[in-house]
């Protein structure tokens, strides 16, 4: 009886792709899927973040190469629990390998109808199984991996970050940055004596920061390792980073191993 009830549950879904033909194709293929109810068809990353946070869909079909944001930036910017995700992408060997390692389904353009319906069937099978904390942890691990891009020899990292401010531009020295927090599709940069808001994503800003000095510790935060004041361990196995301004930043499970290794507390 319980199985029958689950089978009748409607799965709300969003289609997120900046190509009109790609959006229409997914919409057309989903017409035969009675379990799935399309709640929105979206063409930009910014709209996707707003819509995911407001509608809280069960599942999204997400292009990872949107014109204004990457799909990973969208996932980093949402404030609600993550939905089930079917990634849609042109060939990207690094991303595809990550999807396979962390057990996320993906559609490689151009895909066949057979491959599409197989992905949908996998998503429906995971609907009850991948809820809550398990999915949150899995997504954090994926985003943590995607933020460790293969390093290029001789890569130069930013020493200053420009902050546009009306008719002028200010510059923040990266060595003065204590931590950075995500706020929808903006970031908040906290320095030793000021706070700056920048229309940017954590995923993109981290690419320009020296990994010897900065680390992602959560889907919504980056810290400067040289500014960490203390690590606080709770009785429940949680780890918080205490910064010089007394801010406490949680180290999520998905980023914990890499962070502790980077600061020399884990081999």
Short mmCIF file of C-alpha atoms in Angstrom, two decimals:
data_model
loop_
_atom_site.label_atom_id
_atom_site.label_comp_id
_atom_site.label_asym_id
_atom_site.label_seq_id
_atom_site.Cartn_x
_atom_site.Cartn_y
_atom_site.Cartn_z
CA UNK A 1 0.00 0.00 0.00
CA UNK A 2 2.81 2.42 0.87
CA UNK A 3 4.50 1.74 -2.48
CA UNK A 4 1.29 2.59 -4.33
CA UNK A 5 1.01 5.91 -2.53
CA UNK A 6 4.60 6.83 -3.44
CA UNK A 7 3.92 5.92 -7.07
CA UNK A 8 1.15 8.52 -7.24
CA UNK A 9 3.26 11.32 -5.80
CA UNK A 10 3.80 14.15 -8.30
CA UNK A 11 7.39 15.32 -8.69
CA UNK A 12 7.68 19.06 -9.31
CA UNK A 13 10.44 20.01 -11.75
CA UNK A 14 12.20 23.00 -13.30
CA UNK A 15 13.91 23.08 -16.69
CA UNK A 16 16.97 25.38 -16.63
CA UNK A 17 18.81 25.93 -19.91
CA UNK A 18 19.78 29.05 -21.86
CA UNK A 19 19.07 27.43 -25.24
CA UNK A 20 15.39 27.68 -26.30
CA UNK A 21 15.58 24.51 -28.40
CA UNK A 22 17.11 22.57 -25.52
CA UNK A 23 14.36 23.77 -23.16
CA UNK A 24 11.61 22.84 -25.62
CA UNK A 25 13.09 19.39 -26.18
CA UNK A 26 13.11 18.55 -22.48
CA UNK A 27 9.61 19.96 -22.10
CA UNK A 28 8.37 17.85 -25.01
CA UNK A 29 9.96 14.65 -23.73
CA UNK A 30 8.49 15.17 -20.26
CA UNK A 31 4.92 15.33 -21.60
CA UNK A 32 4.79 11.53 -21.50
CA UNK A 33 6.05 11.40 -17.91
CA UNK A 34 2.90 11.47 -15.79
CA UNK A 35 4.88 11.50 -12.53
CA UNK A 36 6.62 14.80 -13.33
CA UNK A 37 4.90 18.18 -13.20
CA UNK A 38 6.82 21.05 -14.83
CA UNK A 39 6.68 24.12 -12.58
CA UNK A 40 8.89 26.42 -14.60
CA UNK A 41 11.07 26.78 -17.69
CA UNK A 42 14.03 29.09 -17.09
CA UNK A 43 16.78 30.55 -19.26
CA UNK A 44 19.17 32.31 -16.84
CA UNK A 45 21.09 31.46 -13.70
CA UNK A 46 19.77 34.43 -11.72
CA UNK A 47 16.16 33.51 -12.43
CA UNK A 48 16.95 29.88 -11.60
CA UNK A 49 18.26 30.83 -8.13
CA UNK A 50 15.16 32.92 -7.37
CA UNK A 51 12.78 30.26 -8.67
CA UNK A 52 14.43 27.35 -6.86
CA UNK A 53 14.33 29.27 -3.57
CA UNK A 54 10.67 30.31 -4.03
CA UNK A 55 9.11 27.19 -5.60
CA UNK A 56 11.32 24.56 -3.90
CA UNK A 57 11.06 22.00 -6.75
CA UNK A 58 11.72 18.31 -6.17
CA UNK A 59 13.93 18.04 -9.24
CA UNK A 60 15.73 20.24 -11.76
CA UNK A 61 17.18 19.68 -15.21
CA UNK A 62 20.21 21.97 -15.06
CA UNK A 63 22.50 23.08 -17.88
CA UNK A 64 25.99 23.58 -16.43
CA UNK A 65 26.96 26.20 -19.02
CA UNK A 66 24.43 29.02 -18.70
CA UNK A 67 25.38 32.38 -20.17
CA UNK A 68 25.28 34.36 -16.91
CA UNK A 69 26.30 31.66 -14.41
CA UNK A 70 27.48 28.07 -14.39
CA UNK A 71 25.14 25.41 -13.08
CA UNK A 72 27.51 24.96 -10.14
CA UNK A 73 27.20 28.67 -9.31
CA UNK A 74 23.41 28.27 -9.31
CA UNK A 75 23.66 25.41 -6.81
CA UNK A 76 26.04 27.40 -4.60
CA UNK A 77 23.68 30.38 -4.59
CA UNK A 78 20.42 28.70 -3.55
CA UNK A 79 19.47 29.00 0.09
CA UNK A 80 17.01 26.10 0.25
CA UNK A 81 17.80 22.38 0.51
CA UNK A 82 19.02 21.13 -2.88
CA UNK A 83 16.58 19.38 -5.22
CA UNK A 84 17.40 16.23 -7.16
CA UNK A 85 19.53 17.24 -10.13
CA UNK A 86 19.89 15.92 -13.66
CA UNK A 87 22.82 17.84 -15.15
CA UNK A 88 22.67 18.70 -18.86
CA UNK A 89 25.98 19.48 -20.52
CA UNK A 90 28.03 19.58 -23.66
CA UNK A 91 31.19 17.51 -23.36
CA UNK A 92 33.21 18.43 -20.28
CA UNK A 93 35.47 15.56 -19.26
CA UNK A 94 36.28 16.98 -15.80
CA UNK A 95 32.62 17.62 -14.90
CA UNK A 96 31.40 14.30 -16.30
CA UNK A 97 34.00 12.38 -14.29
CA UNK A 98 32.84 14.24 -11.17
CA UNK A 99 29.19 13.36 -11.85
CA UNK A 100 30.13 9.70 -12.13
CA UNK A 101 32.30 9.71 -8.99
CA UNK A 102 29.63 11.41 -6.86
CA UNK A 103 26.70 9.50 -8.42
CA UNK A 104 24.86 12.40 -10.08
CA UNK A 105 22.97 11.68 -13.26
CA UNK A 106 23.75 13.72 -16.36
CA UNK A 107 22.66 14.14 -19.97
CA UNK A 108 25.46 14.68 -22.47
CA UNK A 109 24.34 16.82 -25.43
CA UNK A 110 23.26 15.62 -27.91
CA UNK A 111 21.42 12.84 -26.07
CA UNK A 112 18.95 10.25 -27.33
CA UNK A 113 15.37 9.86 -26.12
CA UNK A 114 16.37 6.52 -24.62
CA UNK A 115 19.15 8.17 -22.56
CA UNK A 116 16.77 10.94 -21.46
CA UNK A 117 14.12 8.55 -20.19
CA UNK A 118 16.76 6.46 -18.43
CA UNK A 119 17.88 9.60 -16.52
CA UNK A 120 14.29 10.43 -15.65
CA UNK A 121 13.70 6.87 -14.41
CA UNK A 122 16.82 7.11 -12.22
CA UNK A 123 15.61 10.44 -10.82
CA UNK A 124 12.17 9.04 -10.01
CA UNK A 125 13.76 6.01 -8.31
CA UNK A 126 15.87 8.39 -6.20
CA UNK A 127 12.97 10.68 -5.30
CA UNK A 128 12.30 9.15 -1.89
CA UNK A 129 15.82 7.84 -1.24
CA UNK A 130 17.90 11.00 -1.82
CA UNK A 131 16.11 13.44 0.45
CA UNK A 132 17.40 15.83 3.07
CA UNK A 133 20.86 15.54 4.59
CA UNK A 134 22.09 12.75 2.31
CA UNK A 135 21.56 14.83 -0.83
CA UNK A 136 22.94 17.97 0.84
CA UNK A 137 26.15 16.10 1.74
CA UNK A 138 26.48 14.57 -1.72
CA UNK A 139 26.05 17.93 -3.41
CA UNK A 140 28.56 19.60 -1.07
CA UNK A 141 31.10 16.91 -1.95
CA UNK A 142 30.51 17.48 -5.67
CA UNK A 143 30.85 21.27 -5.37
CA UNK A 144 33.95 20.84 -3.23
CA UNK A 145 35.49 18.67 -5.94
CA UNK A 146 34.54 21.09 -8.72
CA UNK A 147 36.29 23.88 -6.85
CA UNK A 148 39.55 21.91 -7.00
CA UNK A 149 40.15 22.39 -10.72
CA UNK A 150 43.28 20.84 -12.25
CA UNK A 151 46.02 23.40 -11.55
CA UNK A 152 47.85 25.04 -14.43
CA UNK A 153 51.61 25.39 -14.07
CA UNK A 154 52.58 28.99 -13.44
CA UNK A 155 49.00 30.11 -12.82
CA UNK A 156 48.84 33.62 -11.40
CA UNK A 157 46.33 34.35 -8.68
CA UNK A 158 44.70 37.66 -7.86
CA UNK A 159 46.45 39.97 -5.41
CA UNK A 160 43.66 42.55 -5.52
CA UNK A 161 39.94 42.33 -6.18
CA UNK A 162 38.15 45.29 -7.82
CA UNK A 163 34.91 46.41 -6.12
CA UNK A 164 32.76 48.69 -8.34
CA UNK A 165 31.10 51.44 -6.30
CA UNK A 166 28.90 53.81 -8.34
CA UNK A 167 31.32 56.02 -10.30
CA UNK A 168 34.50 54.62 -8.79
CA UNK A 169 36.19 51.28 -8.21
CA UNK A 170 37.80 50.26 -4.96
CA UNK A 171 40.43 47.55 -4.62
CA UNK A 172 40.69 45.00 -1.84
CA UNK A 173 44.02 43.26 -1.23
CA UNK A 174 43.42 39.51 -1.04
CA UNK A 175 45.80 39.22 1.93
CA UNK A 176 43.39 41.48 3.88
CA UNK A 177 40.38 39.26 3.22
CA UNK A 178 39.36 37.24 6.29
CA UNK A 179 36.44 35.35 4.72
CA UNK A 180 33.85 35.50 1.95
CA UNK A 181 30.18 34.52 2.25
CA UNK A 182 27.57 33.85 -0.42
CA UNK A 183 24.38 35.91 -0.43
CA UNK A 184 22.11 34.76 -3.27
CA UNK A 185 23.98 35.77 -6.46
CA UNK A 186 26.16 38.26 -4.58
CA UNK A 187 29.09 37.66 -2.28
CA UNK A 188 30.07 39.50 0.91
CA UNK A 189 33.81 40.06 1.36
CA UNK A 190 34.91 40.62 4.96
CA UNK A 191 38.32 42.22 5.47
CA UNK A 192 40.15 43.15 8.65
CA UNK A 193 38.31 46.48 8.81
CA UNK A 194 35.48 46.51 6.27
CA UNK A 195 32.78 44.62 4.38
CA UNK A 196 32.19 44.75 0.61
CA UNK A 197 29.36 43.39 -1.53
CA UNK A 198 30.17 42.15 -5.04
CA UNK A 199 27.95 40.74 -7.77
CA UNK A 200 29.89 37.51 -8.14
CA UNK A 201 29.74 33.84 -7.15
CA UNK A 202 31.93 31.90 -4.73
CA UNK A 203 32.73 29.39 -7.45
CA UNK A 204 34.12 32.07 -9.76
CA UNK A 205 35.92 34.15 -7.10
CA UNK A 206 37.67 31.06 -5.74
CA UNK A 207 39.25 30.39 -9.14
CA UNK A 208 41.32 33.58 -8.74
CA UNK A 209 42.40 33.00 -5.13
CA UNK A 210 45.61 31.21 -4.20
CA UNK A 211 44.64 27.75 -2.85
CA UNK A 212 47.65 27.86 -0.51
CA UNK A 213 45.93 30.69 1.36
CA UNK A 214 42.20 30.21 0.78
CA UNK A 215 39.88 27.25 1.29
CA UNK A 216 36.22 26.52 0.67
CA UNK A 217 34.70 25.22 3.92
CA UNK A 218 31.00 25.32 3.07
CA UNK A 219 28.69 25.78 0.12
CA UNK A 220 28.34 29.41 1.27
CA UNK A 221 31.78 30.37 2.61
CA UNK A 222 35.50 30.68 1.87
CA UNK A 223 38.13 31.46 4.51
CA UNK A 224 41.64 32.89 4.44
CA UNK A 225 43.68 30.25 6.27
CA UNK A 226 46.04 32.89 7.65
CA UNK A 227 43.18 34.67 9.44
CA UNK A 228 41.70 31.65 11.23
CA UNK A 229 41.76 32.29 14.97
CA UNK A 230 40.45 28.97 16.32
CA UNK A 231 38.76 25.71 15.36
CA UNK A 232 35.86 24.71 17.60
CA UNK A 233 34.72 21.10 17.85
CA UNK A 234 31.25 20.26 19.16
CA UNK A 235 30.15 17.11 20.98
CA UNK A 236 28.20 16.17 17.84
CA UNK A 237 31.23 16.07 15.56
CA UNK A 238 30.63 19.50 14.01
CA UNK A 239 33.56 21.83 13.29
CA UNK A 240 33.36 25.64 13.29
CA UNK A 241 36.01 28.15 12.28
CA UNK A 242 36.31 31.23 14.51
CA UNK A 243 37.56 34.36 12.75
CA UNK A 244 39.19 37.51 14.24
CA UNK A 245 35.87 39.38 14.24
CA UNK A 246 34.34 36.49 16.29
CA UNK A 247 32.32 35.21 13.32
CA UNK A 248 31.72 31.45 13.50
CA UNK A 249 31.67 29.65 10.15
CA UNK A 250 30.56 26.03 9.92
CA UNK A 251 32.80 23.54 8.11
CA UNK A 252 30.33 21.30 6.27
CA UNK A 253 30.92 17.55 5.96
CA UNK A 254 31.51 17.71 2.23
CA UNK A 255 34.45 20.12 2.60
CA UNK A 256 35.80 18.95 5.97
CA UNK A 257 38.35 16.36 4.82
CA UNK A 258 39.98 18.66 2.26
CA UNK A 259 40.02 21.59 4.66
CA UNK A 260 41.57 19.66 7.57
CA UNK A 261 44.16 18.19 5.21
CA UNK A 262 45.05 21.65 3.91
CA UNK A 263 45.66 23.04 7.40
CA UNK A 264 47.71 20.02 8.44
CA UNK A 265 45.27 18.34 10.85
CA UNK A 266 44.65 15.36 8.61
CA UNK A 267 46.92 13.42 6.28
#
